[in-house]
Amino acid sequence: FAMYSGLFFAASELGWLTRAHPEAGGKIERLDIGPYEILSICSLLCSSDVIAAISMVDFGKSPKLFSIIYGEGVFNDIVSIILFGVVQKQFPNDGSPPRPLTWSSPGTIITDFFILALKSLSLGIFFGFLSAILFKKFRLLTHSPISETLIIQTIGFIAYFTSEAGELSGIISLLTCGVIMAHYTWYNLSPQGKTISSVSYSIFGSIAESLVFIYIGLSVFAYYNKYDIKGYHGNAGDLLYPWSWSTIWIMSIIVVVGRCAAVWSVHFMF
C-alpha cells in the first residue's frame, strides 16, 4: 500500500496523469485528483484476484508457490477492504471536503486500521464460535440438513449486519466467521448437513462471483450519457466520464511491479 501510494503520488505530482476534457474538444489536461482519492484507489489496488494465478499452478508439483499465492491473495484482500474503510472514514458524511493530509495522517490511518481490523475480526470470531457451540450443545438443530444450512447462513448474515451497524468491516467479520465455521461448526453438523451446506455454498459462491464479473462488465457502459442529464451541456451519447489512459497504464505498471515484489519477497523469506 505504501509503495502504491508513493508511486501514484509521484506520478500525480509529475503531471503524468492526464485526461481528455469532454467540453473542450477532447483537449488533454492534467487529471486533478486529491490525496485521499489516491489513497482510496491504492487501497483497492492492494486486493488481488488469485483465481487465474492458482489455476496455472499445480498444488501437487508446487505446493509452496500455491500456498504463497493463495495466502498472499487472501491476506491482501483483507488488508485492502480494511484500508479502504479506514480511508473512507476521512471523508465527512455531510459532503464537505475531506480532512487535510498532514504528517499525523499516516499515524491516524494506521491506528484506525488496527482498531477496525481487531474489532471486525473479534466480531467474526465471536459469531463463528457461537455457531459451533450452538450446533454442538443443541443437537435438535441438526435434525434437518435444510435447517442447518439456513441457520448457518442466518448467523453469517447476523455477523455481517452487526458489523456494518457498528461501522466496522462487515466483509471481514463475515469472512472470519466463515473460516471459524469451516474449522469448527462444520464438524458438528449431520452427515447430510455437511454435504448439503458444502454444495449449497459452493453454488452461491459461483453465482455471486459471476454476478460481480457481469456487473463490472456492464458498468463500463454506464460511463456513457445516453440521455440528457441536467447540468450537462454536451450531446446525448457523449462520454460523460472520459477515460484517462495514462492513469490506466500507470496503475497497471504499479500493480505488476508491486505484485511481483510481494510474491518474490515472501517466496525468498520462507
mmCIF file of C-alpha atoms in Angstrom:
data_model
loop_
_atom_site.group_PDB
_atom_site.id
_atom_site.type_symbol
_atom_site.label_atom_id
_atom_site.label_comp_id
_atom_site.label_asym_id
_atom_site.label_seq_id
_atom_site.Cartn_x
_atom_site.Cartn_y
_atom_site.Cartn_z
ATOM 1 C CA PHE A 1 0.000 0.000 0.000
ATOM 2 C CA ALA A 2 2.836 2.388 0.871
ATOM 3 C CA MET A 3 4.621 1.615 -2.404
ATOM 4 C CA TYR A 4 1.434 2.010 -4.449
ATOM 5 C CA SER A 5 0.614 5.312 -2.752
ATOM 6 C CA GLY A 6 4.149 6.675 -3.148
ATOM 7 C CA LEU A 7 4.354 5.830 -6.839
ATOM 8 C CA PHE A 8 0.854 7.163 -7.501
ATOM 9 C CA PHE A 9 1.603 10.424 -5.652
ATOM 10 C CA ALA A 10 4.829 10.790 -7.636
ATOM 11 C CA ALA A 11 3.012 10.249 -10.942
ATOM 12 C CA SER A 12 0.375 12.794 -9.958
ATOM 13 C CA GLU A 13 2.921 15.430 -8.914
ATOM 14 C CA LEU A 14 4.916 14.921 -12.121
ATOM 15 C CA GLY A 15 1.792 15.567 -14.171
ATOM 16 C CA TRP A 16 1.715 12.138 -15.783
ATOM 17 C CA LEU A 17 -1.985 11.650 -15.024
ATOM 18 C CA THR A 18 -3.990 13.287 -17.816
ATOM 19 C CA ARG A 19 -7.441 13.107 -19.378
ATOM 20 C CA ALA A 20 -9.302 14.424 -22.405
ATOM 21 C CA HIS A 21 -11.702 17.229 -21.449
ATOM 22 C CA PRO A 22 -15.183 16.461 -22.877
ATOM 23 C CA GLU A 23 -16.248 20.110 -23.174
ATOM 24 C CA ALA A 24 -13.040 21.378 -24.751
ATOM 25 C CA GLY A 25 -12.962 19.291 -27.903
ATOM 26 C CA GLY A 26 -11.012 16.475 -26.313
ATOM 27 C CA LYS A 27 -8.174 18.751 -25.160
ATOM 28 C CA ILE A 28 -5.658 16.918 -22.986
ATOM 29 C CA GLU A 29 -5.467 18.323 -19.472
ATOM 30 C CA ARG A 30 -3.979 17.297 -16.160
ATOM 31 C CA LEU A 31 -6.126 14.973 -14.083
ATOM 32 C CA ASP A 32 -6.947 16.694 -10.795
ATOM 33 C CA ILE A 33 -7.068 14.031 -8.106
ATOM 34 C CA GLY A 34 -6.896 14.575 -4.345
ATOM 35 C CA PRO A 35 -4.620 12.775 -1.860
ATOM 36 C CA TYR A 36 -7.409 10.793 -0.201
ATOM 37 C CA GLU A 37 -8.724 9.759 -3.607
ATOM 38 C CA ILE A 38 -5.264 8.426 -4.409
ATOM 39 C CA LEU A 39 -5.182 6.549 -1.097
ATOM 40 C CA SER A 40 -8.624 5.083 -1.825
ATOM 41 C CA ILE A 41 -7.510 3.877 -5.252
ATOM 42 C CA CYS A 42 -4.282 2.409 -3.866
ATOM 43 C CA SER A 43 -6.133 0.614 -1.089
ATOM 44 C CA LEU A 44 -8.270 -1.095 -3.728
ATOM 45 C CA LEU A 45 -5.184 -1.951 -5.784
ATOM 46 C CA CYS A 46 -3.868 -3.982 -2.843
ATOM 47 C CA SER A 47 -6.511 -6.627 -3.466
ATOM 48 C CA SER A 48 -5.827 -9.359 -5.990
ATOM 49 C CA ASP A 49 -7.821 -11.998 -7.836
ATOM 50 C CA VAL A 50 -5.800 -15.179 -7.332
ATOM 51 C CA ILE A 51 -8.172 -17.455 -9.255
ATOM 52 C CA ALA A 52 -6.338 -17.071 -12.567
ATOM 53 C CA ALA A 53 -2.909 -17.470 -10.953
ATOM 54 C CA ILE A 54 -3.904 -20.522 -8.915
ATOM 55 C CA SER A 55 -5.392 -22.215 -11.970
ATOM 56 C CA MET A 56 -1.919 -22.219 -13.578
ATOM 57 C CA VAL A 57 -0.139 -23.652 -10.514
ATOM 58 C CA ASP A 58 -0.368 -27.342 -9.642
ATOM 59 C CA PHE A 59 -0.525 -27.849 -5.875
ATOM 60 C CA GLY A 60 0.980 -31.312 -6.199
ATOM 61 C CA LYS A 61 4.053 -30.056 -8.056
ATOM 62 C CA SER A 62 4.498 -26.639 -6.386
ATOM 63 C CA PRO A 63 2.725 -26.655 -3.005
ATOM 64 C CA LYS A 64 4.871 -23.833 -1.635
ATOM 65 C CA LEU A 65 4.180 -21.491 -4.551
ATOM 66 C CA PHE A 66 0.475 -22.405 -4.487
ATOM 67 C CA SER A 67 0.221 -21.640 -0.758
ATOM 68 C CA ILE A 68 2.103 -18.350 -1.118
ATOM 69 C CA ILE A 69 -0.068 -17.091 -3.985
ATOM 70 C CA TYR A 70 -3.308 -18.125 -2.311
ATOM 71 C CA GLY A 71 -2.337 -16.834 1.130
ATOM 72 C CA GLU A 72 -0.956 -13.588 -0.259
ATOM 73 C CA GLY A 73 -4.133 -13.033 -2.245
ATOM 74 C CA VAL A 74 -6.479 -13.639 0.684
ATOM 75 C CA PHE A 75 -4.367 -11.536 3.049
ATOM 76 C CA ASN A 76 -4.189 -8.704 0.516
ATOM 77 C CA ASP A 77 -7.964 -8.770 0.113
ATOM 78 C CA ILE A 78 -8.447 -8.443 3.872
ATOM 79 C CA VAL A 79 -5.944 -5.605 4.136
ATOM 80 C CA SER A 80 -7.462 -3.880 1.096
ATOM 81 C CA ILE A 81 -11.005 -3.955 2.490
ATOM 82 C CA ILE A 82 -9.933 -2.600 5.884
ATOM 83 C CA LEU A 83 -7.679 0.074 4.359
ATOM 84 C CA PHE A 84 -10.449 1.269 2.073
ATOM 85 C CA GLY A 85 -12.840 1.539 5.003
ATOM 86 C CA VAL A 86 -10.285 3.487 7.039
ATOM 87 C CA VAL A 87 -9.539 5.914 4.197
ATOM 88 C CA GLN A 88 -13.239 6.436 3.525
ATOM 89 C CA LYS A 89 -13.686 7.484 7.156
ATOM 90 C CA GLN A 90 -11.563 10.535 6.374
ATOM 91 C CA PHE A 91 -14.416 11.818 4.179
ATOM 92 C CA PRO A 92 -17.096 13.558 6.307
ATOM 93 C CA ASN A 93 -20.677 12.334 5.910
ATOM 94 C CA ASP A 94 -22.034 15.821 5.265
ATOM 95 C CA GLY A 95 -20.340 16.065 1.865
ATOM 96 C CA SER A 96 -17.749 18.621 2.957
ATOM 97 C CA PRO A 97 -14.124 18.318 1.767
ATOM 98 C CA PRO A 98 -12.011 15.628 3.433
ATOM 99 C CA ARG A 99 -9.671 16.385 6.274
ATOM 100 C CA PRO A 100 -6.324 17.869 5.172
ATOM 101 C CA LEU A 101 -3.481 15.403 4.775
ATOM 102 C CA THR A 102 -0.824 16.193 7.396
ATOM 103 C CA TRP A 103 2.219 14.461 8.870
ATOM 104 C CA SER A 104 -0.013 12.917 11.538
ATOM 105 C CA SER A 105 -2.381 11.401 8.955
ATOM 106 C CA PRO A 106 -0.331 8.191 8.403
ATOM 107 C CA GLY A 107 -0.339 7.552 12.152
ATOM 108 C CA THR A 108 -4.092 8.138 12.297
ATOM 109 C CA ILE A 109 -4.720 5.803 9.369
ATOM 110 C CA ILE A 110 -2.505 3.066 10.853
ATOM 111 C CA THR A 111 -4.201 3.353 14.261
ATOM 112 C CA ASP A 112 -7.679 3.255 12.736
ATOM 113 C CA PHE A 113 -6.595 0.304 10.595
ATOM 114 C CA PHE A 114 -5.601 -1.861 13.559
ATOM 115 C CA ILE A 115 -8.650 -0.831 15.609
ATOM 116 C CA LEU A 116 -11.033 -1.607 12.752
ATOM 117 C CA ALA A 117 -9.281 -4.893 11.964
ATOM 118 C CA LEU A 118 -9.275 -6.032 15.589
ATOM 119 C CA LYS A 119 -12.942 -5.223 16.162
ATOM 120 C CA SER A 120 -14.082 -6.770 12.873
ATOM 121 C CA LEU A 121 -12.061 -9.952 13.423
ATOM 122 C CA SER A 122 -13.244 -10.251 17.018
ATOM 123 C CA LEU A 123 -16.878 -9.946 15.988
ATOM 124 C CA GLY A 124 -16.463 -12.610 13.300
ATOM 125 C CA ILE A 125 -14.686 -14.947 15.726
ATOM 126 C CA PHE A 126 -17.477 -14.474 18.286
ATOM 127 C CA PHE A 127 -20.268 -15.426 15.892
ATOM 128 C CA GLY A 128 -18.214 -18.281 14.427
ATOM 129 C CA PHE A 129 -17.647 -19.926 17.800
ATOM 130 C CA LEU A 130 -21.236 -19.149 18.785
ATOM 131 C CA SER A 131 -22.475 -21.225 15.847
ATOM 132 C CA ALA A 132 -20.107 -24.071 16.752
ATOM 133 C CA ILE A 133 -21.348 -24.122 20.350
ATOM 134 C CA LEU A 134 -24.998 -23.991 19.293
ATOM 135 C CA PHE A 135 -24.700 -26.981 16.962
ATOM 136 C CA LYS A 136 -22.645 -28.932 19.497
ATOM 137 C CA LYS A 137 -24.870 -28.357 22.528
ATOM 138 C CA PHE A 138 -28.280 -28.276 20.833
ATOM 139 C CA ARG A 139 -28.398 -31.361 18.627
ATOM 140 C CA LEU A 140 -32.032 -30.710 17.748
ATOM 141 C CA LEU A 141 -30.710 -28.135 15.260
ATOM 142 C CA THR A 142 -29.177 -30.973 13.223
ATOM 143 C CA HIS A 143 -32.395 -32.905 12.559
ATOM 144 C CA SER A 144 -32.862 -31.308 9.143
ATOM 145 C CA PRO A 145 -29.999 -30.546 6.731
ATOM 146 C CA ILE A 146 -32.036 -27.703 5.227
ATOM 147 C CA SER A 147 -32.476 -26.035 8.617
ATOM 148 C CA GLU A 148 -28.768 -26.496 9.329
ATOM 149 C CA THR A 149 -27.860 -24.685 6.124
ATOM 150 C CA LEU A 150 -30.317 -21.882 6.806
ATOM 151 C CA ILE A 151 -29.125 -21.420 10.407
ATOM 152 C CA ILE A 152 -25.503 -21.170 9.269
ATOM 153 C CA GLN A 153 -26.471 -18.626 6.635
ATOM 154 C CA THR A 154 -28.531 -16.650 9.174
ATOM 155 C CA ILE A 155 -25.641 -16.474 11.638
ATOM 156 C CA GLY A 156 -23.371 -15.257 8.855
ATOM 157 C CA PHE A 157 -25.863 -12.533 7.931
ATOM 158 C CA ILE A 158 -26.161 -11.505 11.591
ATOM 159 C CA ALA A 159 -22.374 -11.201 11.843
ATOM 160 C CA TYR A 160 -22.269 -9.076 8.689
ATOM 161 C CA PHE A 161 -25.103 -6.698 9.570
ATOM 162 C CA THR A 162 -23.962 -6.352 13.194
ATOM 163 C CA SER A 163 -20.526 -5.333 11.984
ATOM 164 C CA GLU A 164 -21.970 -2.867 9.475
ATOM 165 C CA ALA A 165 -24.265 -1.393 12.121
ATOM 166 C CA GLY A 166 -21.225 -0.789 14.312
ATOM 167 C CA GLU A 167 -19.415 0.952 11.393
ATOM 168 C CA LEU A 168 -16.940 -1.906 11.142
ATOM 169 C CA SER A 169 -15.995 -4.069 8.154
ATOM 170 C CA GLY A 170 -18.887 -6.462 7.584
ATOM 171 C CA ILE A 171 -16.991 -8.393 4.914
ATOM 172 C CA ILE A 172 -14.069 -9.097 7.252
ATOM 173 C CA SER A 173 -16.426 -10.179 10.042
ATOM 174 C CA LEU A 174 -18.286 -12.453 7.630
ATOM 175 C CA LEU A 175 -15.042 -13.903 6.253
ATOM 176 C CA THR A 176 -13.697 -14.581 9.751
ATOM 177 C CA CYS A 177 -16.996 -16.104 10.808
ATOM 178 C CA GLY A 178 -16.921 -18.372 7.759
ATOM 179 C CA VAL A 179 -13.369 -19.534 8.483
ATOM 180 C CA ILE A 180 -14.285 -20.420 12.068
ATOM 181 C CA MET A 181 -17.413 -22.220 10.884
ATOM 182 C CA ALA A 182 -15.397 -24.246 8.373
ATOM 183 C CA HIS A 183 -12.951 -25.369 11.071
ATOM 184 C CA TYR A 184 -15.341 -25.971 13.959
ATOM 185 C CA THR A 185 -19.065 -25.694 13.132
ATOM 186 C CA TRP A 186 -18.861 -27.960 10.080
ATOM 187 C CA TYR A 187 -17.784 -30.953 12.209
ATOM 188 C CA ASN A 188 -20.854 -30.557 14.434
ATOM 189 C CA LEU A 189 -23.301 -30.906 11.533
ATOM 190 C CA SER A 190 -25.061 -34.079 10.499
ATOM 191 C CA PRO A 191 -23.590 -36.045 7.563
ATOM 192 C CA GLN A 192 -26.385 -34.827 5.306
ATOM 193 C CA GLY A 193 -25.936 -31.262 6.579
ATOM 194 C CA LYS A 194 -22.224 -31.343 5.754
ATOM 195 C CA THR A 195 -22.929 -32.385 2.173
ATOM 196 C CA ILE A 196 -25.830 -30.022 1.521
ATOM 197 C CA SER A 197 -24.178 -26.985 3.137
ATOM 198 C CA SER A 198 -20.946 -27.524 1.191
ATOM 199 C CA VAL A 199 -22.735 -27.903 -2.131
ATOM 200 C CA SER A 200 -25.151 -25.034 -1.456
ATOM 201 C CA TYR A 201 -22.474 -22.514 -0.551
ATOM 202 C CA SER A 202 -20.330 -23.571 -3.492
ATOM 203 C CA ILE A 203 -23.274 -22.805 -5.772
ATOM 204 C CA PHE A 204 -23.957 -19.488 -4.012
ATOM 205 C CA GLY A 205 -20.288 -18.543 -4.307
ATOM 206 C CA SER A 206 -20.165 -19.305 -8.020
ATOM 207 C CA ILE A 207 -23.347 -17.315 -8.648
ATOM 208 C CA ALA A 208 -22.080 -14.342 -6.635
ATOM 209 C CA GLU A 209 -18.736 -14.369 -8.432
ATOM 210 C CA SER A 210 -20.461 -14.461 -11.822
ATOM 211 C CA LEU A 211 -22.733 -11.562 -10.870
ATOM 212 C CA VAL A 212 -19.719 -9.489 -9.804
ATOM 213 C CA PHE A 213 -17.976 -10.004 -13.145
ATOM 214 C CA ILE A 214 -21.202 -9.279 -15.026
ATOM 215 C CA TYR A 215 -21.708 -6.084 -13.045
ATOM 216 C CA ILE A 216 -18.157 -4.918 -13.710
ATOM 217 C CA GLY A 217 -18.589 -5.545 -17.431
ATOM 218 C CA LEU A 218 -21.926 -3.738 -17.634
ATOM 219 C CA SER A 219 -20.665 -0.797 -15.561
ATOM 220 C CA VAL A 220 -18.359 0.153 -18.453
ATOM 221 C CA PHE A 221 -21.387 1.282 -20.451
ATOM 222 C CA ALA A 222 -22.620 3.402 -17.536
ATOM 223 C CA TYR A 223 -19.913 5.938 -18.374
ATOM 224 C CA TYR A 224 -21.828 6.973 -21.468
ATOM 225 C CA ASN A 225 -24.524 9.619 -21.284
ATOM 226 C CA LYS A 226 -27.354 8.139 -23.373
ATOM 227 C CA TYR A 227 -29.930 10.588 -22.053
ATOM 228 C CA ASP A 228 -29.872 14.292 -21.385
ATOM 229 C CA ILE A 229 -28.623 14.908 -17.874
ATOM 230 C CA LYS A 230 -29.457 18.106 -16.047
ATOM 231 C CA GLY A 231 -26.415 20.327 -15.774
ATOM 232 C CA TYR A 232 -24.569 18.658 -18.638
ATOM 233 C CA HIS A 233 -24.439 20.654 -21.867
ATOM 234 C CA GLY A 234 -22.969 18.015 -24.170
ATOM 235 C CA ASN A 235 -24.754 15.888 -26.723
ATOM 236 C CA ALA A 236 -26.573 12.707 -25.850
ATOM 237 C CA GLY A 237 -24.192 9.771 -26.183
ATOM 238 C CA ASP A 238 -21.106 11.818 -25.314
ATOM 239 C CA LEU A 239 -18.569 10.294 -22.974
ATOM 240 C CA LEU A 240 -19.578 11.867 -19.667
ATOM 241 C CA TYR A 241 -16.590 10.461 -17.729
ATOM 242 C CA PRO A 242 -13.693 10.315 -20.195
ATOM 243 C CA TRP A 243 -11.085 7.612 -19.830
ATOM 244 C CA SER A 244 -7.665 8.551 -18.502
ATOM 245 C CA TRP A 245 -5.480 6.185 -20.457
ATOM 246 C CA SER A 246 -2.306 7.455 -18.825
ATOM 247 C CA THR A 247 -3.750 6.619 -15.400
ATOM 248 C CA ILE A 248 -4.744 3.144 -16.578
ATOM 249 C CA TRP A 249 -1.250 2.402 -17.891
ATOM 250 C CA ILE A 250 0.489 3.808 -14.822
ATOM 251 C CA MET A 251 -1.823 1.861 -12.491
ATOM 252 C CA SER A 252 -1.161 -1.339 -14.454
ATOM 253 C CA ILE A 253 2.607 -0.904 -14.177
ATOM 254 C CA ILE A 254 2.386 -0.141 -10.460
ATOM 255 C CA VAL A 255 0.233 -3.216 -9.828
ATOM 256 C CA VAL A 256 2.552 -5.556 -11.761
ATOM 257 C CA VAL A 257 5.675 -4.244 -10.030
ATOM 258 C CA GLY A 258 4.065 -4.360 -6.597
ATOM 259 C CA ARG A 259 2.635 -7.855 -7.055
ATOM 260 C CA CYS A 260 5.959 -9.270 -8.277
ATOM 261 C CA ALA A 261 7.812 -7.646 -5.399
ATOM 262 C CA ALA A 262 5.352 -9.020 -2.853
ATOM 263 C CA VAL A 263 5.318 -12.602 -4.161
ATOM 264 C CA TRP A 264 9.073 -12.866 -4.703
ATOM 265 C CA SER A 265 9.923 -11.323 -1.335
ATOM 266 C CA VAL A 266 7.637 -13.750 0.508
ATOM 267 C CA HIS A 267 8.978 -16.666 -1.541
ATOM 268 C CA PHE A 268 12.609 -15.940 -0.632
ATOM 269 C CA MET A 269 11.737 -15.233 3.013
ATOM 270 C CA PHE A 270 10.018 -18.590 3.546
#
